[in-house]
């Protein structure tokens, strides 16, 4: 019994460490992708100086951030000012714990993974609000309040659109949801109509264009991050891109079969090979959605605040509720 | 009726197409544009959409130009002519040859005209004032100046440019294209011999004819400075009586017609050299 507990703790520590380490290359890769893809879409060349095709550009950015002065404004509330970036980053990093990267490759195969995930991801809004308040800056405060309003609004359609899948699969565990999709086909087939709502809500939840009011550079300087510099700003930046990765991962896991290949063969790969195969498909699909998000950022203008709220409460909320009822009725009627 | 939201997909399609389109970035230090050696940038002024010059004659470019290559004139908001700097300072440093600057083939100067030569500046000033310093009167002013000095002295042109605020290059261009001379002509000294032999052979008649033709008395110079008439009892060419000496050449024996022909010949040669007959002074 004790041995089992120790093994469990060791596994947890190892998995957490690996996930924390994973955030670094993930953020670097996504930042590089964003720089490069947006540049290409704007007919520019993009980063091409640091390393082949500029692939080390974001790493250099990271070192630059490390070298900068970590400045705290005089009037700032020091403890919360220091804690906010940490909180935002940890919310993102902790939510990765329940994502299955490959068969068996999940830090905690929790039976309430979906609930845990959305609960922990929702914590980042607290961090943003604290950052906005502690900075003692009107732009920061506005950014923080906007993030609170926006994320609280979109939590609801985001979660409600997932409940349909939960009803379908009868499970709150991500692993079981993925395995259900191995048998019944990807959930996007079953929940096609609600997927756009989920994707929009997810985009708003992580403050990506066209819903990036929280940072709205042209209105709020940099929103909640206005007063931040050095590595504390770096953590915000990291968290932003890590949560982009996480949102893409959760889209893939819930709707696009997670680590499953798009075709049924090879039916079952076991052991190390199976893990690699799963990892390959998981990351491929996840980065496709990362690309989609970057693509949207290169294309779409920022929505207005009132449009944002209207969309959440007047369109997405009824849509997700209808979807939930219809799914529930079908599941009950046909005994799926 | 477009489907709501279809614009999003149109935009996404555009950005995706652009992703694979040729890029416009120039990798500057490595890839340099091919610029001709003599390229000095854009030299004409830019127009606004209404067809007006965008230049507001604010002089900022002229003030910062390190080689003082820019001078300019224009109208201020009140409609007054304004100008920056001494006219054509740049030009003076480059070349003092009036012909070359006027675009004419350069030739050795017989009587180099200097921009600071002494002329009757007051005359030019009064003349310009008499025309109210109007730009339209430029040719009339030129004619009067040439009638006064026999050519258009550079100094006079500068005064005219300053007073009328016509750009120096335009003043000079106008002076080069009309029937105006930019250099003083070298005058011919016409000496009629008044020795006994010549007077006996008809020298007095020749003197009268020349006086009538040139419109001057002995001891005077024509207005345009081409001919100076004098008499001398010692041309020393009794065998050629009646004799006339023009500069260093002695002609004789002459009739009246012959003597007038010699004068006309020189004037025609001079006019041909100046390409056009000088306009008569008004």
Coordinates of C-alpha atoms in Angstrom, one line a residue:
Chain A
X1 CA 0.0 0.0 0.0
X2 CA 2.7 2.4 1.0
X3 CA 4.7 1.4 -2.1
X4 CA 1.8 2.1 -4.3
X5 CA 1.3 5.5 -2.7
X6 CA 5.0 6.4 -3.2
X7 CA 4.8 5.2 -6.8
X8 CA 1.8 7.4 -7.3
X9 CA 3.5 10.4 -5.8
X10 CA 6.6 9.8 -7.9
X11 CA 4.5 9.5 -11.0
X12 CA 2.7 12.7 -10.2
X13 CA 5.9 14.6 -9.5
X14 CA 7.5 13.3 -12.7
X15 CA 4.5 14.1 -14.8
X16 CA 4.1 17.6 -13.4
X17 CA 7.8 18.3 -13.9
X18 CA 7.6 17.1 -17.5
X19 CA 4.5 19.2 -18.2
X20 CA 6.1 22.3 -16.7
X21 CA 9.2 21.6 -18.9
X22 CA 6.9 21.1 -21.8
X23 CA 5.4 24.6 -21.5
X24 CA 8.8 26.2 -22.4
X25 CA 9.3 24.7 -25.9
X26 CA 5.5 24.9 -26.5
X27 CA 5.4 28.6 -25.9
X28 CA 8.6 29.1 -27.9
X29 CA 7.2 27.1 -30.8
X30 CA 3.9 28.9 -30.8
X31 CA 5.4 32.3 -30.5
X32 CA 7.7 31.5 -33.4
X33 CA 4.8 30.2 -35.4
X34 CA 2.8 33.3 -34.7
X35 CA 5.6 35.6 -35.8
X36 CA 6.3 33.6 -38.9
X37 CA 2.8 32.8 -40.0
X38 CA 1.4 36.3 -39.5
X39 CA 4.4 37.7 -41.3
X40 CA 3.9 35.3 -44.3
X41 CA 0.2 36.3 -44.4
X42 CA 1.2 39.9 -44.5
X43 CA 3.6 39.4 -47.4
X44 CA 6.6 39.8 -45.1
X45 CA 9.4 37.3 -44.5
X46 CA 9.2 37.3 -40.7
X47 CA 11.9 36.2 -38.4
X48 CA 14.9 34.8 -40.4
X49 CA 18.0 35.9 -38.6
X50 CA 18.3 33.8 -35.5
X51 CA 19.0 30.3 -36.5
X52 CA 17.8 28.6 -39.7
X53 CA 14.6 30.4 -40.8
X54 CA 14.7 32.3 -37.5
X55 CA 13.5 29.3 -35.4
X56 CA 15.4 30.6 -32.4
X57 CA 13.8 34.0 -32.5
X58 CA 11.3 33.3 -29.7
X59 CA 14.0 31.7 -27.5
X60 CA 16.1 34.9 -28.0
X61 CA 13.0 36.8 -27.0
X62 CA 12.8 34.7 -23.9
X63 CA 16.4 35.5 -22.9
X64 CA 15.8 39.2 -23.6
X65 CA 12.9 39.2 -21.2
X66 CA 15.1 37.5 -18.6
X67 CA 17.7 40.3 -19.0
X68 CA 15.2 43.1 -18.6
X69 CA 14.7 45.1 -15.4
X70 CA 11.9 43.6 -13.3
X71 CA 10.2 46.8 -12.4
X72 CA 7.5 47.4 -9.8
X73 CA 5.5 50.6 -9.8
X74 CA 5.7 52.6 -6.6
X75 CA 2.0 52.5 -5.9
X76 CA 1.5 48.9 -6.8
X77 CA 0.3 46.4 -4.3
X78 CA 3.6 44.4 -4.1
X79 CA 2.4 40.9 -3.0
X80 CA -0.4 40.7 -5.4
X81 CA 1.6 42.4 -8.1
X82 CA 4.2 39.7 -7.8
X83 CA 1.7 36.8 -7.4
X84 CA -0.5 37.6 -10.4
X85 CA 1.8 36.3 -13.2
X86 CA 2.5 33.2 -11.2
X87 CA -1.2 32.6 -10.8
X88 CA -2.0 33.0 -14.4
X89 CA 0.8 30.8 -15.5
X90 CA 0.0 28.1 -12.9
X91 CA -3.6 28.0 -14.0
X92 CA -2.5 27.2 -17.5
X93 CA 0.1 24.7 -16.5
X94 CA -2.1 22.9 -14.0
X95 CA -4.9 22.4 -16.4
X96 CA -2.5 20.4 -18.6
X97 CA -2.4 17.7 -15.9
X98 CA -5.6 16.0 -17.1
X99 CA -5.0 16.2 -20.9
X100 CA -4.2 12.8 -22.4
X101 CA -1.3 13.2 -24.8
X102 CA -1.2 9.6 -25.9
X103 CA -2.6 6.3 -24.6
X104 CA -1.5 6.2 -21.0
X105 CA 0.3 9.6 -21.2
X106 CA -1.8 11.6 -18.8
X107 CA -0.6 13.0 -15.5
X108 CA -3.8 12.4 -13.6
X109 CA -6.5 10.2 -15.2
X110 CA -9.1 11.9 -13.1
X111 CA -12.7 10.7 -13.3
X112 CA -13.8 14.4 -13.1
X113 CA -11.1 15.6 -15.6
X114 CA -13.5 17.9 -17.5
X115 CA -14.7 19.6 -14.4
X116 CA -11.2 20.0 -13.1
X117 CA -10.0 21.3 -16.4
X118 CA -12.5 24.1 -16.7
X119 CA -12.3 25.0 -13.1
X120 CA -8.6 25.4 -13.1
X121 CA -8.5 27.2 -16.4
X122 CA -11.0 29.6 -14.9
X123 CA -8.6 30.5 -12.2
X124 CA -6.5 32.5 -14.7
X125 CA -9.1 35.2 -14.6
X126 CA -8.4 35.7 -11.0
X127 CA -4.8 36.2 -11.8
X128 CA -5.6 38.7 -14.5
X129 CA -7.9 40.6 -12.2
X130 CA -5.3 40.7 -9.5
X131 CA -2.7 42.0 -12.0
X132 CA -5.1 44.7 -13.2
X133 CA -5.9 45.8 -9.6
X134 CA -2.4 45.6 -8.2
X135 CA -0.8 47.6 -11.0
X136 CA -2.4 50.8 -9.9
X137 CA -3.0 51.8 -13.5
X138 CA -6.2 52.7 -15.2
X139 CA -5.4 50.7 -18.3
X140 CA -4.4 47.7 -16.3
X141 CA -7.6 47.9 -14.2
X142 CA -9.7 48.2 -17.3
X143 CA -8.0 45.2 -18.8
X144 CA -8.5 43.2 -15.7
X145 CA -12.1 44.1 -15.4
X146 CA -12.7 43.3 -19.1
X147 CA -11.0 40.0 -18.7
X148 CA -13.3 39.2 -15.7
X149 CA -16.4 40.1 -17.6
X150 CA -15.3 38.3 -20.8
X151 CA -14.1 35.1 -19.2
X152 CA -17.0 34.8 -16.8
X153 CA -19.4 35.3 -19.7
X154 CA -17.7 32.7 -21.9
X155 CA -17.1 30.1 -19.2
X156 CA -20.8 29.4 -19.4
X157 CA -21.3 28.6 -23.2
X158 CA -17.8 26.9 -23.1
X159 CA -18.8 24.5 -20.4
X160 CA -22.3 24.0 -21.6
X161 CA -21.2 23.1 -25.1
X162 CA -19.0 20.4 -23.5
X163 CA -21.8 19.0 -21.5
X164 CA -23.3 17.6 -24.7
X165 CA -20.2 15.5 -25.2
X166 CA -20.3 14.4 -21.6
X167 CA -23.9 13.3 -22.0
X168 CA -23.0 11.4 -25.1
X169 CA -20.0 9.6 -23.7
X170 CA -21.3 9.3 -20.2
X171 CA -18.0 10.3 -18.7
X172 CA -16.1 13.2 -17.3
X173 CA -12.7 11.7 -17.8
X174 CA -10.8 12.9 -20.9
X175 CA -9.3 9.5 -21.4
X176 CA -12.6 7.8 -21.5
X177 CA -14.0 10.5 -23.9
X178 CA -11.1 9.8 -26.3
X179 CA -11.6 6.0 -26.0
X180 CA -15.3 6.5 -26.6
X181 CA -14.4 8.3 -29.9
X182 CA -12.2 5.3 -30.9
X183 CA -15.4 3.2 -30.9
X184 CA -18.0 5.7 -32.1
X185 CA -16.1 8.0 -34.3
X186 CA -14.9 11.5 -33.5
X187 CA -17.3 13.6 -31.5
X188 CA -17.3 16.3 -34.1
X189 CA -19.6 14.0 -36.1
X190 CA -22.0 13.9 -33.2
X191 CA -21.7 17.5 -32.1
X192 CA -21.0 19.2 -35.4
X193 CA -23.4 22.0 -34.8
X194 CA -22.1 23.0 -31.4
X195 CA -18.5 22.9 -32.4
X196 CA -18.4 26.5 -33.7
X197 CA -19.9 27.7 -30.5
X198 CA -17.3 25.8 -28.5
X199 CA -14.5 27.1 -30.6
X200 CA -15.7 30.7 -30.4
X201 CA -16.1 30.4 -26.6
X202 CA -12.6 28.8 -26.3
X203 CA -11.1 31.6 -28.4
X204 CA -12.7 34.2 -26.1
X205 CA -11.7 32.3 -23.0
X206 CA -8.0 32.5 -23.9
X207 CA -8.3 36.2 -25.0
X208 CA -7.3 35.5 -28.6
X209 CA -8.1 37.7 -31.5
X210 CA -10.9 38.6 -32.4
X211 CA -11.7 38.6 -28.7
X212 CA -8.5 40.1 -27.3
X213 CA -10.2 43.0 -25.5
X214 CA -8.2 42.2 -22.4
X215 CA -5.0 43.4 -24.0
X216 CA -6.4 45.5 -26.8
X217 CA -3.2 47.3 -27.5
X218 CA -4.9 50.1 -29.4
X219 CA -7.2 50.9 -26.5
X220 CA -5.6 49.8 -23.3
X221 CA -1.8 49.9 -24.0
X222 CA -1.4 46.3 -23.0
X223 CA -4.3 45.8 -20.7
X224 CA -3.5 44.1 -17.4
X225 CA 0.2 43.7 -18.5
X226 CA 0.8 47.4 -18.9
X227 CA 2.9 47.8 -15.8
X228 CA 4.7 44.5 -16.1
X229 CA 8.2 44.1 -17.3
X230 CA 10.9 41.6 -17.3
X231 CA 10.2 38.0 -16.4
X232 CA 6.9 38.8 -14.8
X233 CA 5.6 40.0 -18.1
X234 CA 7.3 37.0 -19.6
X235 CA 5.1 34.7 -17.5
X236 CA 1.9 36.4 -18.8
X237 CA 3.2 36.0 -22.3
X238 CA 4.1 32.4 -21.6
X239 CA 0.7 31.7 -20.1
X240 CA -1.1 33.2 -23.0
X241 CA 0.6 30.9 -25.5
X242 CA 0.5 27.9 -23.2
X243 CA -3.3 28.4 -22.8
X244 CA -3.5 28.7 -26.6
X245 CA -1.9 25.3 -26.8
X246 CA -4.1 23.9 -24.1
X247 CA -7.3 25.2 -25.8
X248 CA -6.2 23.6 -29.0
X249 CA -5.4 20.4 -27.2
X250 CA -8.9 20.4 -25.5
X251 CA -10.6 21.0 -28.9
X252 CA -8.7 18.1 -30.3
X253 CA -9.4 15.9 -27.3
X254 CA -13.1 16.6 -27.1
X255 CA -14.1 16.9 -30.7
X256 CA -11.3 15.4 -32.9
X257 CA -10.4 12.2 -31.3
X258 CA -7.5 13.3 -29.1
X259 CA -4.5 11.1 -29.8
X260 CA -6.4 8.9 -32.2
X261 CA -5.4 8.7 -35.9
X262 CA -8.0 9.8 -38.4
X263 CA -8.3 6.3 -39.7
X264 CA -8.8 3.1 -37.8
X265 CA -5.6 1.3 -38.7
X266 CA -3.4 0.2 -37.2
X267 CA -6.2 -0.8 -34.9
X268 CA -4.1 -1.2 -31.8
X269 CA -0.4 -0.2 -31.4
X270 CA 0.9 -1.3 -28.1
X271 CA 3.6 0.0 -25.8
X272 CA 6.2 2.6 -26.7
X273 CA 5.2 2.6 -30.4
X274 CA 1.6 3.3 -29.6
X275 CA 2.6 6.2 -27.4
X276 CA 4.7 7.7 -30.1
X277 CA 1.9 7.2 -32.7
X278 CA -0.6 8.8 -30.3
X279 CA 1.8 11.7 -29.5
X280 CA 2.3 12.3 -33.2
X281 CA -1.4 12.6 -34.0
X282 CA -2.1 14.6 -30.9
X283 CA 0.5 17.2 -31.6
X284 CA -0.3 17.3 -35.3
X285 CA -4.0 18.0 -34.7
X286 CA -3.3 20.4 -31.8
X287 CA -0.9 22.5 -33.9
X288 CA -3.4 22.5 -36.7
X289 CA -5.7 24.3 -34.4
X290 CA -2.9 26.5 -33.1
X291 CA -2.4 27.5 -36.7
X292 CA -6.1 28.1 -37.2
X293 CA -5.9 30.5 -34.2
X294 CA -2.9 32.3 -35.6
X295 CA -4.6 32.4 -39.0
X296 CA -7.6 34.1 -37.4
X297 CA -5.4 36.6 -35.6
X298 CA -3.8 37.5 -39.0
X299 CA -7.2 38.0 -40.5
X300 CA -9.9 39.3 -38.1
X301 CA -10.2 42.7 -36.5
X302 CA -11.0 43.0 -32.8
X303 CA -14.7 42.7 -31.9
X304 CA -16.4 45.5 -29.8
X305 CA -17.0 44.9 -26.2
X306 CA -20.8 45.0 -26.5
X307 CA -20.7 42.7 -29.5
X308 CA -18.6 40.3 -27.4
X309 CA -21.1 40.2 -24.6
X310 CA -24.1 40.1 -26.9
X311 CA -22.6 37.1 -28.7
X312 CA -22.0 35.2 -25.5
X313 CA -25.4 35.8 -23.8
X314 CA -27.8 36.2 -26.8
X315 CA -26.4 33.6 -29.2
X316 CA -24.0 31.1 -27.7
X317 CA -25.8 30.5 -24.5
X318 CA -29.2 29.7 -26.1
X319 CA -27.4 27.6 -28.7
X320 CA -25.6 25.5 -26.2
X321 CA -28.7 25.0 -24.1
X322 CA -30.7 23.8 -27.1
X323 CA -27.8 21.6 -28.0
X324 CA -27.7 20.1 -24.6
X325 CA -31.4 19.4 -24.5
X326 CA -31.5 17.9 -28.0
X327 CA -28.5 15.7 -27.2
X328 CA -30.0 14.6 -23.9
X329 CA -33.3 13.7 -25.6
X330 CA -31.6 11.8 -28.3
X331 CA -29.4 9.9 -25.9
X332 CA -32.4 9.1 -23.8
X333 CA -34.6 8.1 -26.7
X334 CA -32.1 5.9 -28.4
X335 CA -30.4 4.7 -25.4
X336 CA -26.9 5.4 -26.7
Chain B
X1 CA -27.7 39.4 -49.8
X2 CA -24.5 38.1 -48.4
X3 CA -24.6 35.4 -45.8
X4 CA -23.7 36.9 -42.4
X5 CA -20.3 35.9 -41.4
X6 CA -19.3 35.0 -45.0
X7 CA -16.8 37.9 -44.9
X8 CA -14.8 36.1 -42.2
X9 CA -14.2 33.2 -44.6
X10 CA -13.4 35.5 -47.4
X11 CA -10.8 37.2 -45.2
X12 CA -9.4 33.9 -44.1
X13 CA -9.1 32.8 -47.7
X14 CA -7.3 36.0 -48.5
X15 CA -4.8 35.6 -45.8
X16 CA -4.2 32.0 -46.7
X17 CA -3.5 33.0 -50.3
X18 CA -1.2 35.7 -49.2
X19 CA 0.8 33.2 -47.1
X20 CA 2.0 31.5 -50.3
X21 CA 2.3 34.7 -52.3
X22 CA 5.7 36.2 -53.1
X23 CA 6.9 38.3 -50.3
X24 CA 7.6 42.0 -50.6
X25 CA 10.4 42.3 -48.0
X26 CA 13.7 43.4 -49.2
X27 CA 16.6 41.8 -47.3
X28 CA 18.4 45.1 -47.2
X29 CA 22.0 44.5 -46.2
X30 CA 22.3 41.4 -48.3
X31 CA 20.1 42.4 -51.2
X32 CA 20.5 45.9 -52.4
X33 CA 18.3 47.6 -55.0
X34 CA 20.0 48.5 -58.2
X35 CA 20.3 52.3 -58.2
X36 CA 21.9 54.1 -61.1
X37 CA 25.1 56.0 -60.2
X38 CA 23.6 59.4 -60.9
X39 CA 20.4 58.8 -59.1
X40 CA 19.8 61.5 -56.5
X41 CA 16.3 60.8 -55.5
X42 CA 13.1 62.3 -56.6
X43 CA 13.5 65.8 -57.8
X44 CA 10.0 67.0 -58.7
X45 CA 7.4 68.1 -56.2
X46 CA 4.6 65.8 -55.3
X47 CA 1.0 66.8 -56.0
X48 CA -1.9 66.3 -53.7
X49 CA -5.1 64.8 -55.0
X50 CA -6.5 68.2 -55.9
X51 CA -3.6 68.9 -58.3
X52 CA -1.8 71.4 -56.0
X53 CA 1.8 71.1 -55.0
X54 CA 2.1 69.4 -51.6
X55 CA 5.1 71.6 -51.0
X56 CA 4.1 74.5 -48.7
X57 CA 7.3 76.4 -49.1
X58 CA 8.1 76.0 -45.5
X59 CA 11.9 76.0 -46.2
X60 CA 12.6 73.2 -43.9
X61 CA 14.3 71.1 -46.5
X62 CA 16.4 74.1 -47.6
X63 CA 17.4 74.8 -44.1
X64 CA 18.7 71.3 -43.4
X65 CA 20.3 70.7 -46.7
X66 CA 24.0 70.2 -45.8
X67 CA 25.3 71.4 -49.2
X68 CA 22.9 74.2 -49.5
X69 CA 21.7 72.9 -52.8
X70 CA 18.1 74.0 -52.3
X71 CA 16.7 77.4 -52.6
X72 CA 13.2 78.1 -53.3
X73 CA 10.5 80.7 -53.8
X74 CA 6.8 80.5 -53.6
X75 CA 3.7 82.2 -52.1
X76 CA 2.9 82.4 -48.5
X77 CA -0.6 82.2 -47.2
X78 CA -1.1 85.9 -47.9
X79 CA -0.2 85.5 -51.5
X80 CA 3.2 87.3 -51.1
X81 CA 6.2 86.0 -52.9
X82 CA 8.7 84.5 -50.4
X83 CA 12.1 83.1 -51.0
X84 CA 14.7 81.2 -49.1
X85 CA 18.3 82.2 -49.2
X86 CA 20.5 84.0 -51.6
X87 CA 19.5 83.1 -55.2
X88 CA 21.6 80.3 -56.6
X89 CA 24.4 80.4 -54.1
X90 CA 25.2 76.8 -55.2
X91 CA 25.7 77.9 -58.8
X92 CA 28.3 80.6 -58.0
X93 CA 30.6 78.1 -56.4
X94 CA 30.3 75.8 -59.4
X95 CA 31.0 78.0 -62.4
X96 CA 31.1 81.6 -63.2
X97 CA 30.8 81.1 -66.9
X98 CA 27.6 82.8 -67.9
X99 CA 27.5 80.9 -71.2
X100 CA 27.9 77.5 -69.7
X101 CA 25.2 78.2 -67.1
X102 CA 22.9 79.5 -69.7
X103 CA 23.3 76.2 -71.6
X104 CA 25.3 77.8 -74.4
X105 CA 28.6 76.4 -75.7
X106 CA 31.4 77.7 -73.5
X107 CA 33.9 79.9 -75.1
X108 CA 36.9 81.9 -73.8
X109 CA 35.8 85.2 -72.4
X110 CA 37.0 88.2 -74.2
X111 CA 35.8 90.5 -71.5
X112 CA 34.9 88.4 -68.5
X113 CA 31.8 89.7 -66.9
X114 CA 31.8 89.4 -63.1
X115 CA 28.7 89.2 -61.0
X116 CA 30.2 91.9 -58.8
X117 CA 31.2 94.1 -61.6
X118 CA 30.5 97.8 -61.1
X119 CA 27.4 98.8 -62.8
X120 CA 24.8 101.5 -62.3
X121 CA 22.8 99.6 -59.8
X122 CA 20.6 102.6 -59.1
X123 CA 19.5 102.6 -62.8
X124 CA 18.4 99.0 -62.6
X125 CA 16.7 99.5 -59.3
X126 CA 14.7 102.5 -60.6
X127 CA 13.9 100.6 -63.7
X128 CA 12.4 97.7 -61.9
X129 CA 10.6 100.0 -59.5
X130 CA 9.1 101.7 -62.6
X131 CA 7.6 98.4 -63.6
X132 CA 6.3 97.8 -60.0
X133 CA 8.6 94.8 -59.9
X134 CA 6.2 92.8 -61.9
X135 CA 7.3 89.5 -63.2
X136 CA 5.5 90.1 -66.5
X137 CA 7.7 93.1 -67.2
X138 CA 10.8 91.0 -67.3
X139 CA 11.5 91.2 -71.0
X140 CA 10.8 94.9 -71.1
X141 CA 13.2 95.4 -68.2
X142 CA 15.8 93.3 -70.0
X143 CA 15.4 95.5 -73.1
X144 CA 15.9 98.6 -71.1
X145 CA 18.9 97.3 -69.4
X146 CA 20.5 96.1 -72.6
X147 CA 19.8 99.5 -74.2
X148 CA 21.6 101.1 -71.2
X149 CA 24.6 98.8 -70.9
X150 CA 24.8 97.2 -74.3
X151 CA 24.3 93.8 -72.7
X152 CA 22.7 92.3 -69.7
X153 CA 25.3 92.4 -66.9
X154 CA 25.0 89.6 -64.4
X155 CA 24.9 92.0 -61.6
X156 CA 21.8 93.6 -63.2
X157 CA 20.2 90.2 -63.6
X158 CA 20.7 89.5 -59.9
X159 CA 19.2 92.8 -59.0
X160 CA 16.2 92.0 -61.2
X161 CA 15.9 88.6 -59.7
X162 CA 16.0 89.9 -56.2
X163 CA 13.5 92.7 -56.8
X164 CA 11.0 90.7 -58.9
X165 CA 11.6 87.5 -56.8
X166 CA 11.7 85.6 -60.0
X167 CA 13.9 82.7 -59.5
X168 CA 17.5 83.4 -60.6
X169 CA 17.5 80.4 -62.9
X170 CA 14.4 81.7 -64.7
X171 CA 15.8 85.2 -65.0
X172 CA 19.0 83.8 -66.4
X173 CA 17.1 81.4 -68.7
X174 CA 15.0 84.3 -70.1
X175 CA 18.1 86.3 -70.7
X176 CA 19.8 83.5 -72.6
X177 CA 16.9 82.8 -74.9
X178 CA 15.9 86.2 -76.1
X179 CA 17.9 88.6 -78.3
X180 CA 19.8 89.6 -75.3
X181 CA 23.6 89.6 -74.8
X182 CA 25.1 88.4 -71.6
X183 CA 28.5 89.7 -72.3
X184 CA 29.6 93.2 -73.3
X185 CA 30.5 93.2 -77.0
X186 CA 34.1 94.2 -77.7
X187 CA 33.7 97.6 -79.3
X188 CA 35.3 98.6 -82.6
X189 CA 37.2 101.8 -82.6
X190 CA 36.5 103.5 -85.9
X191 CA 39.1 106.2 -86.6
X192 CA 38.5 108.6 -89.5
X193 CA 41.7 110.1 -90.8
X194 CA 41.7 113.9 -90.9
X195 CA 45.0 114.5 -92.4
X196 CA 45.1 116.9 -95.3
X197 CA 45.4 114.2 -97.9
X198 CA 42.4 112.3 -96.7
X199 CA 40.2 115.4 -96.2
X200 CA 41.1 116.4 -99.7
X201 CA 40.2 113.0 -101.1
X202 CA 36.7 113.0 -99.4
X203 CA 37.4 112.2 -95.8
X204 CA 34.9 114.8 -94.5
X205 CA 32.1 113.1 -96.4
X206 CA 32.9 109.7 -95.0
X207 CA 33.0 111.2 -91.5
X208 CA 29.5 112.7 -92.1
X209 CA 28.2 109.4 -93.4
X210 CA 29.5 107.5 -90.4
X211 CA 28.2 110.0 -88.0
X212 CA 24.8 109.7 -89.6
X213 CA 24.9 105.9 -89.6
X214 CA 26.2 105.4 -86.1
X215 CA 24.2 108.3 -84.6
X216 CA 27.2 109.6 -82.7
X217 CA 29.7 112.4 -82.9
X218 CA 33.4 111.8 -83.0
X219 CA 34.6 111.1 -79.5
X220 CA 31.5 109.2 -78.6
X221 CA 30.5 105.5 -78.4
X222 CA 27.3 104.0 -79.6
X223 CA 24.7 103.1 -77.0
X224 CA 25.3 99.4 -77.4
X225 CA 29.0 100.0 -77.1
X226 CA 29.9 98.4 -80.4
X227 CA 31.4 101.4 -82.2
X228 CA 33.5 104.2 -81.0
X229 CA 34.1 107.0 -83.4
X230 CA 37.1 109.3 -83.3
X231 CA 39.1 111.4 -85.7
X232 CA 42.8 111.5 -85.9
X233 CA 45.1 113.4 -88.1
X234 CA 47.8 110.8 -88.1
X235 CA 46.5 107.5 -89.2
X236 CA 49.5 107.6 -91.5
X237 CA 48.1 106.2 -94.6
X238 CA 48.3 109.0 -97.1
X239 CA 48.6 106.7 -100.0
X240 CA 45.3 105.2 -99.2
X241 CA 43.4 108.4 -98.8
X242 CA 40.6 108.8 -97.8
X243 CA 41.4 106.2 -95.1
X244 CA 39.5 104.8 -92.1
X245 CA 41.1 102.7 -89.4
X246 CA 39.0 100.2 -87.7
X247 CA 40.7 98.8 -84.7
X248 CA 44.2 98.0 -86.2
X249 CA 43.2 97.6 -89.8
X250 CA 43.4 100.5 -92.2
X251 CA 41.1 100.6 -95.1
X252 CA 41.4 102.8 -98.2
X253 CA 40.9 104.5 -100.5
X254 CA 37.2 104.4 -99.5
X255 CA 34.0 105.8 -100.9
X256 CA 31.1 106.6 -98.5
X257 CA 29.3 103.3 -99.4
X258 CA 32.5 101.4 -98.8
X259 CA 32.9 102.9 -95.3
X260 CA 29.3 102.2 -94.4
X261 CA 29.7 98.7 -95.7
X262 CA 32.6 98.1 -93.3
X263 CA 30.5 99.2 -90.4
X264 CA 27.5 97.2 -91.4
X265 CA 29.6 94.2 -92.0
X266 CA 30.9 94.2 -88.4
X267 CA 27.5 94.8 -86.9
X268 CA 26.1 91.9 -88.9
X269 CA 28.9 89.7 -87.8
X270 CA 28.2 90.6 -84.2
X271 CA 24.5 90.1 -84.6
X272 CA 25.1 86.7 -86.2
X273 CA 27.3 85.8 -83.3
X274 CA 24.6 86.7 -80.9
X275 CA 22.2 84.8 -83.1
X276 CA 19.6 87.5 -83.3
X277 CA 19.5 91.2 -83.8
X278 CA 19.4 93.1 -80.6
X279 CA 15.9 94.5 -79.8
X280 CA 15.9 98.2 -80.2
X281 CA 15.6 100.1 -77.0
X282 CA 12.1 101.3 -76.4

